[in-house]
Amino acid sequence: MNTMPQITNLRLLFSTATNHPNPSFFLSSFKPNSLLKFNNKFPTKLHKSSSSSSSSSYPFFTCLSSSRKPHRYNSKSFNPNRRISTGNTSSLKQSDNKEESGLSSKKMELEMEDPKKAGMAAGFNKKRAEGRDKSSRPKDLKLKVRRLNPVNTISYVQVLGTGMDTQDTSPSVLLFFDKQRFIFNAGEGLQRFCTEHKIKLSKIDHIFLSRVCSETAGGLPGLLLTLAGTGEEGISVNVWGPSDFKYLVDAMKSFIPNAAMVHSRCFGTLDKNPEKLHDQLKLIDDEVVKISAILLRPNCPETQGHKEDDFSLKSSDVSVLYICELPEIRGKFDLEKARSLGLRPGPKYRELQEGISVKSDLKDIMVHPDDVLGPSVPGPIVLLVDCPTLSHFQELLLSTSALDTFYGETPNKRVNCVIHLSPALIVNSSDYQKWMSRFHGAEHIIAGHQMKNVEIPILQSSARVAARLNYLCPQFFPAPGYWSLENLKSSMPPVINEDTDLKTISAENLLKFHLRPLAQLGLDRSNVPKTVGPTEIINDLLLEIPEISDASQQVGQLWKVDQNTIKEEPWLNSQSGVPSCLEDITRENVEIVLLGTGSSQPSKYRNVSSIFINLFSKGSVLLDCGEGTLGQLKRRFGIEGADNAVKGLKCIWISHIHADHHTGLARILALRRDLLKRVPHDPLIVIGPRQLKRFLDAYQRLEDLDMQFLDCRHTTDSKNTFQDSNLFTKGSQMQSQWKRPNSPVDMTLVSPIINNLKEVLKDAGLDDVISFPVVHCPQAFGVVLKGRGKIGNNGEIINGWKIVYSGDTRPCPELIKAAQGATVLIHEATFEDALVEEAIARNHSTTEEAIGVGNSAGAYRIILTHFSQRYPKIPVFDETYMHKTCIAFDMMSVNFADLHVLPRVLPYLKLLFKNEMVVDEADDVDNVATAAA
């Protein structure tokens, strides 16, 4: 996962070469170093064959500033034709350092002149492609050392509702002190939620997991990567979990270079001795808080009828009850008593307040704290309870000895607040409520998935953009899925017995319970976000952009034009206006749903990479699966619809090992496992780079993922295997990216999975899934999906549709070859055109480069995605060369029956964001870069 520093937005306006029959023409015409030429003249010779190519026009570049914050480039790369003011240089430090990136101007010129010899025509960062760049080197990260302040400290617990509106993850809870921070559970979306609501995750000292599974820990990898990239040296953090939590850390080490920063603190064992199991385990005991834990091991009725040894309890089966105790609050300091005991005002007063005895200034006596302080007040106590099943609750009832001190009307220790992470099914049971009533006087916050939270989207900024897009073009941006009545009923608030005096409240996002100062003890709803509905959002939009009303009507008219009247498009080689594979296509054939369209890390407006290929009744395929993919599916299709989508998955394909492309995988697989638990089914096939298998194998020691793994190398085109690839020929610079030694393949294990994949594809109406190497990092791939062909009315064979997804890559011959005649090319466009040097340094593509690949391949439609988070709402682009291209947004749904309209919507999208394209979004980008706010 690459951290994208903020720099200014630059526009690159140019005229581009028209489509050329020779794919290498596009690549050979790219000269990144000529864009930033150090002399004052434009290159007079761009291509050796320019004199004979009368039909081609060469690029002419003019760079204009389009941001409020100017930026200063390194003086070595200054071009006097640019209109750039001075400013901050830190954001281009990596790309300016050509020696470190392996990008000398001389070398780049050689690459342009002889693409085959160089192995890459448009330039690339060899060290990064081989995994040897600076970003992959581990850091020696130290734990933070904070000076605690037990006197007059501020403290509260706060609900951070990571997945409460979609029920995809467990809510997180923040325990806040002015000098320490503790997080309980880190489900998917935590980082994105905190970015939006300005909660500084960089301040976190400890993370506690109530269970070790995807539901509670899915957001941990992304959070740790962000902390590792904070500042010059990064930040280290303690992570606590029950039993064999180290397996999760081992799994993350496969893709987190700085996994050494994770100081894992495992506690408890899977020992079946009930005496050990119910012990109260002390975890932290310092001046400001004491945190202890009680393990809850389920009774596991499934073991009945089996030998004891047949049952293997995994770490994910164990849950934890956490007890947080603040120290007692000492009584009020009595000044008169202090004076009478011979004490002068000064430091000794503070020492006494801190519990330290001092010697009198005027008398030969020792003065003790009890001599000058009033009666102490017991410190507040908070319990966090996670009982995922009734079996766990039975174990909780057996923990009587550990909790006895908190029970009764006059307990030894009075609990002020109990936060219940348990699901509604458990909380609504009469036995559970009887147990709750044993904590007399305590406030009970029901933080499990509640109906009340359905109406309030967790990610309000994203929801606002989605509502505006839906108003403009509901065909490509459908309204969010509705919740079914069945799911609503299961999320009803707890039914509290009238005979009890339970004080319960349904949790809301950012709800606080103050612990200190004592005068503020209790609930605080002042930070709870207000509900803003679609009507209010659209009213604001109409006030801001009055012409959007007419634009919405004009967009609707695009669908009323008969497809047969569409004029032939000049860039198509076919005789008709649309490819033959789209003739007579129905709306139930295929749809592309862009679930995440941002790069690096989730932000307020864009989630990370994930593409859902909806084949309707024939199932679905997932291309990449970044963190939060399941939540995005539920926002798009609703709870029931998302469950059906997950059950219908035919396979999941992962492009490369960077975390923004695969860390949502475990959550999807775990849900599918649960949904199909009692239904005959085959394990889901996951296709990915071989490093991904290490992560999945380690993770399966925590919980069964019910999947089969297939290396991308075994899904390459048999007619053009990697051994014959021009990109990775023997001796080429990029050979190490594709295949390294010591990677033997056992075909006896692989063949059955390949045969299974063929059957799965056949059921899905697909002819093939073909992976091909691209240039980004070791073992990076793109993919081709081919739909099944059909027989036309005249008996001729019509090839099926073809979707090509680039993954993360520089423009390369393999991608152009794979995308030949594609119906849709989904191509990453991380950077705007002015940032070609940074694109090369990070092995990504610019907008113009992505479109150039599509033009060279003769793709019918191009969808640009994977935008740098420096462009929070809409990327910088020049629509003059976007004639068959569209910009992707989260939740965008492109049905193949609508492909003819796709590029015509782009000008209206530009109108919708006309006030956003030059707005300084520094806060958004800074928050993304540091997971702070």
PDB file of N, CA and C in Angstrom, residues 599-649:
ATOM      1  N   SER A 599      -6.840   4.766  -4.375  1.00  0.00           N
ATOM      2  CA  SER A 599      -5.599   4.016  -4.215  1.00  0.00           C
ATOM      3  C   SER A 599      -5.059   4.189  -2.803  1.00  0.00           C
ATOM      4  N   SER A 600      -4.151   3.331  -2.437  1.00  0.00           N
ATOM      5  CA  SER A 600      -3.370   3.446  -1.211  1.00  0.00           C
ATOM      6  C   SER A 600      -4.158   3.123   0.040  1.00  0.00           C
ATOM      7  N   GLN A 601      -5.046   4.031   0.470  1.00  0.00           N
ATOM      8  CA  GLN A 601      -5.814   3.835   1.689  1.00  0.00           C
ATOM      9  C   GLN A 601      -7.221   4.391   1.492  1.00  0.00           C
ATOM     10  N   PRO A 602      -8.178   3.911   2.277  1.00  0.00           N
ATOM     11  CA  PRO A 602      -9.540   4.470   2.179  1.00  0.00           C
ATOM     12  C   PRO A 602      -9.539   5.949   2.561  1.00  0.00           C
ATOM     13  N   SER A 603     -10.407   6.719   1.918  1.00  0.00           N
ATOM     14  CA  SER A 603     -10.561   8.131   2.266  1.00  0.00           C
ATOM     15  C   SER A 603     -12.045   8.429   2.485  1.00  0.00           C
ATOM     16  N   LYS A 604     -12.348   9.683   2.743  1.00  0.00           N
ATOM     17  CA  LYS A 604     -13.740  10.067   2.977  1.00  0.00           C
ATOM     18  C   LYS A 604     -14.629   9.720   1.791  1.00  0.00           C
ATOM     19  N   TYR A 605     -14.101   9.891   0.586  1.00  0.00           N
ATOM     20  CA  TYR A 605     -14.947   9.796  -0.605  1.00  0.00           C
ATOM     21  C   TYR A 605     -14.725   8.538  -1.437  1.00  0.00           C
ATOM     22  N   ARG A 606     -13.575   7.903  -1.296  1.00  0.00           N
ATOM     23  CA  ARG A 606     -13.289   6.739  -2.130  1.00  0.00           C
ATOM     24  C   ARG A 606     -12.700   5.609  -1.295  1.00  0.00           C
ATOM     25  N   ASN A 607     -13.279   4.428  -1.434  1.00  0.00           N
ATOM     26  CA  ASN A 607     -12.702   3.248  -0.812  1.00  0.00           C
ATOM     27  C   ASN A 607     -11.609   2.690  -1.723  1.00  0.00           C
ATOM     28  N   VAL A 608     -10.862   1.710  -1.229  1.00  0.00           N
ATOM     29  CA  VAL A 608      -9.775   1.132  -2.021  1.00  0.00           C
ATOM     30  C   VAL A 608     -10.313   0.067  -2.984  1.00  0.00           C
ATOM     31  N   SER A 609      -9.429  -0.482  -3.790  1.00  0.00           N
ATOM     32  CA  SER A 609      -9.786  -1.213  -5.005  1.00  0.00           C
ATOM     33  C   SER A 609     -10.684  -2.427  -4.779  1.00  0.00           C
ATOM     34  N   SER A 610     -11.741  -2.486  -5.561  1.00  0.00           N
ATOM     35  CA  SER A 610     -12.603  -3.664  -5.629  1.00  0.00           C
ATOM     36  C   SER A 610     -13.601  -3.467  -6.770  1.00  0.00           C
ATOM     37  N   ILE A 611     -13.729  -4.504  -7.615  1.00  0.00           N
ATOM     38  CA  ILE A 611     -14.642  -4.452  -8.764  1.00  0.00           C
ATOM     39  C   ILE A 611     -15.497  -5.705  -8.743  1.00  0.00           C
ATOM     40  N   PHE A 612     -16.801  -5.518  -8.706  1.00  0.00           N
ATOM     41  CA  PHE A 612     -17.749  -6.621  -8.664  1.00  0.00           C
ATOM     42  C   PHE A 612     -18.347  -6.812 -10.052  1.00  0.00           C
ATOM     43  N   ILE A 613     -18.085  -7.969 -10.652  1.00  0.00           N
ATOM     44  CA  ILE A 613     -18.633  -8.279 -11.970  1.00  0.00           C
ATOM     45  C   ILE A 613     -19.905  -9.099 -11.744  1.00  0.00           C
ATOM     46  N   ASN A 614     -21.041  -8.461 -11.944  1.00  0.00           N
ATOM     47  CA  ASN A 614     -22.333  -9.082 -11.678  1.00  0.00           C
ATOM     48  C   ASN A 614     -22.812  -9.806 -12.932  1.00  0.00           C
ATOM     49  N   LEU A 615     -22.889 -11.138 -12.839  1.00  0.00           N
ATOM     50  CA  LEU A 615     -23.387 -11.950 -13.949  1.00  0.00           C
ATOM     51  C   LEU A 615     -24.831 -12.376 -13.717  1.00  0.00           C
ATOM     52  N   PHE A 616     -25.482 -11.731 -12.747  1.00  0.00           N
ATOM     53  CA  PHE A 616     -26.890 -11.916 -12.423  1.00  0.00           C
ATOM     54  C   PHE A 616     -27.177 -13.381 -12.074  1.00  0.00           C
ATOM     55  N   SER A 617     -28.049 -14.033 -12.757  1.00  0.00           N
ATOM     56  CA  SER A 617     -28.452 -15.388 -12.364  1.00  0.00           C
ATOM     57  C   SER A 617     -27.310 -16.395 -12.449  1.00  0.00           C
ATOM     58  N   LYS A 618     -26.238 -16.042 -13.160  1.00  0.00           N
ATOM     59  CA  LYS A 618     -25.118 -16.968 -13.308  1.00  0.00           C
ATOM     60  C   LYS A 618     -24.035 -16.759 -12.263  1.00  0.00           C
ATOM     61  N   GLY A 619     -24.237 -15.826 -11.340  1.00  0.00           N
ATOM     62  CA  GLY A 619     -23.273 -15.618 -10.269  1.00  0.00           C
ATOM     63  C   GLY A 619     -22.518 -14.316 -10.428  1.00  0.00           C
ATOM     64  N   SER A 620     -21.282 -14.291  -9.918  1.00  0.00           N
ATOM     65  CA  SER A 620     -20.503 -13.058  -9.935  1.00  0.00           C
ATOM     66  C   SER A 620     -19.025 -13.381  -9.746  1.00  0.00           C
ATOM     67  N   VAL A 621     -18.188 -12.398 -10.080  1.00  0.00           N
ATOM     68  CA  VAL A 621     -16.738 -12.508  -9.910  1.00  0.00           C
ATOM     69  C   VAL A 621     -16.254 -11.222  -9.247  1.00  0.00           C
ATOM     70  N   LEU A 622     -15.290 -11.337  -8.359  1.00  0.00           N
ATOM     71  CA  LEU A 622     -14.728 -10.171  -7.676  1.00  0.00           C
ATOM     72  C   LEU A 622     -13.291  -9.995  -8.133  1.00  0.00           C
ATOM     73  N   LEU A 623     -12.960  -8.797  -8.660  1.00  0.00           N
ATOM     74  CA  LEU A 623     -11.607  -8.460  -9.070  1.00  0.00           C
ATOM     75  C   LEU A 623     -11.021  -7.516  -8.043  1.00  0.00           C
ATOM     76  N   ASP A 624     -10.072  -7.997  -7.270  1.00  0.00           N
ATOM     77  CA  ASP A 624      -9.485  -7.300  -6.127  1.00  0.00           C
ATOM     78  C   ASP A 624     -10.520  -7.148  -5.015  1.00  0.00           C
ATOM     79  N   CYS A 625     -10.005  -7.020  -3.805  1.00  0.00           N
ATOM     80  CA  CYS A 625     -10.903  -7.057  -2.648  1.00  0.00           C
ATOM     81  C   CYS A 625     -10.264  -6.286  -1.506  1.00  0.00           C
ATOM     82  N   GLY A 626     -10.158  -4.954  -1.664  1.00  0.00           N
ATOM     83  CA  GLY A 626      -9.556  -4.125  -0.631  1.00  0.00           C
ATOM     84  C   GLY A 626     -10.423  -4.059   0.618  1.00  0.00           C
ATOM     85  N   GLU A 627      -9.856  -3.511   1.671  1.00  0.00           N
ATOM     86  CA  GLU A 627     -10.585  -3.377   2.933  1.00  0.00           C
ATOM     87  C   GLU A 627     -11.908  -2.639   2.721  1.00  0.00           C
ATOM     88  N   GLY A 628     -12.955  -3.138   3.352  1.00  0.00           N
ATOM     89  CA  GLY A 628     -14.262  -2.503   3.251  1.00  0.00           C
ATOM     90  C   GLY A 628     -15.091  -2.958   2.073  1.00  0.00           C
ATOM     91  N   THR A 629     -14.623  -3.959   1.320  1.00  0.00           N
ATOM     92  CA  THR A 629     -15.378  -4.432   0.159  1.00  0.00           C
ATOM     93  C   THR A 629     -16.761  -4.931   0.558  1.00  0.00           C
ATOM     94  N   LEU A 630     -16.846  -5.685   1.641  1.00  0.00           N
ATOM     95  CA  LEU A 630     -18.144  -6.200   2.067  1.00  0.00           C
ATOM     96  C   LEU A 630     -19.086  -5.062   2.438  1.00  0.00           C
ATOM     97  N   GLY A 631     -18.603  -4.073   3.162  1.00  0.00           N
ATOM     98  CA  GLY A 631     -19.442  -2.926   3.504  1.00  0.00           C
ATOM     99  C   GLY A 631     -19.947  -2.208   2.271  1.00  0.00           C
ATOM    100  N   GLN A 632     -19.102  -2.074   1.254  1.00  0.00           N
ATOM    101  CA  GLN A 632     -19.512  -1.436   0.009  1.00  0.00           C
ATOM    102  C   GLN A 632     -20.578  -2.261  -0.706  1.00  0.00           C
ATOM    103  N   LEU A 633     -20.430  -3.580  -0.704  1.00  0.00           N
ATOM    104  CA  LEU A 633     -21.458  -4.444  -1.299  1.00  0.00           C
ATOM    105  C   LEU A 633     -22.803  -4.237  -0.611  1.00  0.00           C
ATOM    106  N   LYS A 634     -22.780  -4.099   0.714  1.00  0.00           N
ATOM    107  CA  LYS A 634     -24.028  -3.942   1.453  1.00  0.00           C
ATOM    108  C   LYS A 634     -24.631  -2.557   1.232  1.00  0.00           C
ATOM    109  N   ARG A 635     -23.795  -1.562   1.030  1.00  0.00           N
ATOM    110  CA  ARG A 635     -24.339  -0.231   0.726  1.00  0.00           C
ATOM    111  C   ARG A 635     -24.943  -0.205  -0.675  1.00  0.00           C
ATOM    112  N   ARG A 636     -24.374  -0.977  -1.569  1.00  0.00           N
ATOM    113  CA  ARG A 636     -24.885  -1.004  -2.945  1.00  0.00           C
ATOM    114  C   ARG A 636     -26.141  -1.866  -3.070  1.00  0.00           C
ATOM    115  N   PHE A 637     -26.137  -3.067  -2.477  1.00  0.00           N
ATOM    116  CA  PHE A 637     -27.218  -4.023  -2.696  1.00  0.00           C
ATOM    117  C   PHE A 637     -28.109  -4.234  -1.480  1.00  0.00           C
ATOM    118  N   GLY A 638     -27.767  -3.652  -0.334  1.00  0.00           N
ATOM    119  CA  GLY A 638     -28.519  -3.928   0.884  1.00  0.00           C
ATOM    120  C   GLY A 638     -28.024  -5.210   1.534  1.00  0.00           C
ATOM    121  N   ILE A 639     -28.467  -5.450   2.777  1.00  0.00           N
ATOM    122  CA  ILE A 639     -27.996  -6.613   3.527  1.00  0.00           C
ATOM    123  C   ILE A 639     -28.305  -7.915   2.785  1.00  0.00           C
ATOM    124  N   GLU A 640     -29.550  -8.116   2.431  1.00  0.00           N
ATOM    125  CA  GLU A 640     -29.958  -9.368   1.788  1.00  0.00           C
ATOM    126  C   GLU A 640     -29.320  -9.507   0.419  1.00  0.00           C
ATOM    127  N   GLY A 641     -29.307  -8.416  -0.350  1.00  0.00           N
ATOM    128  CA  GLY A 641     -28.720  -8.459  -1.684  1.00  0.00           C
ATOM    129  C   GLY A 641     -27.232  -8.762  -1.647  1.00  0.00           C
ATOM    130  N   ALA A 642     -26.524  -8.187  -0.669  1.00  0.00           N
ATOM    131  CA  ALA A 642     -25.090  -8.446  -0.548  1.00  0.00           C
ATOM    132  C   ALA A 642     -24.828  -9.891  -0.148  1.00  0.00           C
ATOM    133  N   ASP A 643     -25.659 -10.414   0.760  1.00  0.00           N
ATOM    134  CA  ASP A 643     -25.509 -11.822   1.137  1.00  0.00           C
ATOM    135  C   ASP A 643     -25.673 -12.732  -0.080  1.00  0.00           C
ATOM    136  N   ASN A 644     -26.664 -12.438  -0.916  1.00  0.00           N
ATOM    137  CA  ASN A 644     -26.873 -13.231  -2.129  1.00  0.00           C
ATOM    138  C   ASN A 644     -25.698 -13.093  -3.092  1.00  0.00           C
ATOM    139  N   ALA A 645     -25.144 -11.869  -3.150  1.00  0.00           N
ATOM    140  CA  ALA A 645     -23.994 -11.650  -4.032  1.00  0.00           C
ATOM    141  C   ALA A 645     -22.790 -12.461  -3.566  1.00  0.00           C
ATOM    142  N   VAL A 646     -22.573 -12.489  -2.263  1.00  0.00           N
ATOM    143  CA  VAL A 646     -21.438 -13.244  -1.723  1.00  0.00           C
ATOM    144  C   VAL A 646     -21.651 -14.745  -1.928  1.00  0.00           C
ATOM    145  N   LYS A 647     -22.874 -15.217  -1.712  1.00  0.00           N
ATOM    146  CA  LYS A 647     -23.155 -16.639  -1.935  1.00  0.00           C
ATOM    147  C   LYS A 647     -22.968 -17.018  -3.399  1.00  0.00           C
ATOM    148  N   GLY A 648     -23.218 -16.082  -4.309  1.00  0.00           N
ATOM    149  CA  GLY A 648     -23.137 -16.373  -5.738  1.00  0.00           C
ATOM    150  C   GLY A 648     -21.759 -16.192  -6.345  1.00  0.00           C
ATOM    151  N   LEU A 649     -20.758 -15.848  -5.529  1.00  0.00           N
ATOM    152  CA  LEU A 649     -19.417 -15.650  -6.070  1.00  0.00           C
ATOM    153  C   LEU A 649     -18.886 -16.933  -6.697  1.00  0.00           C
TER     154      LEU A 649
END
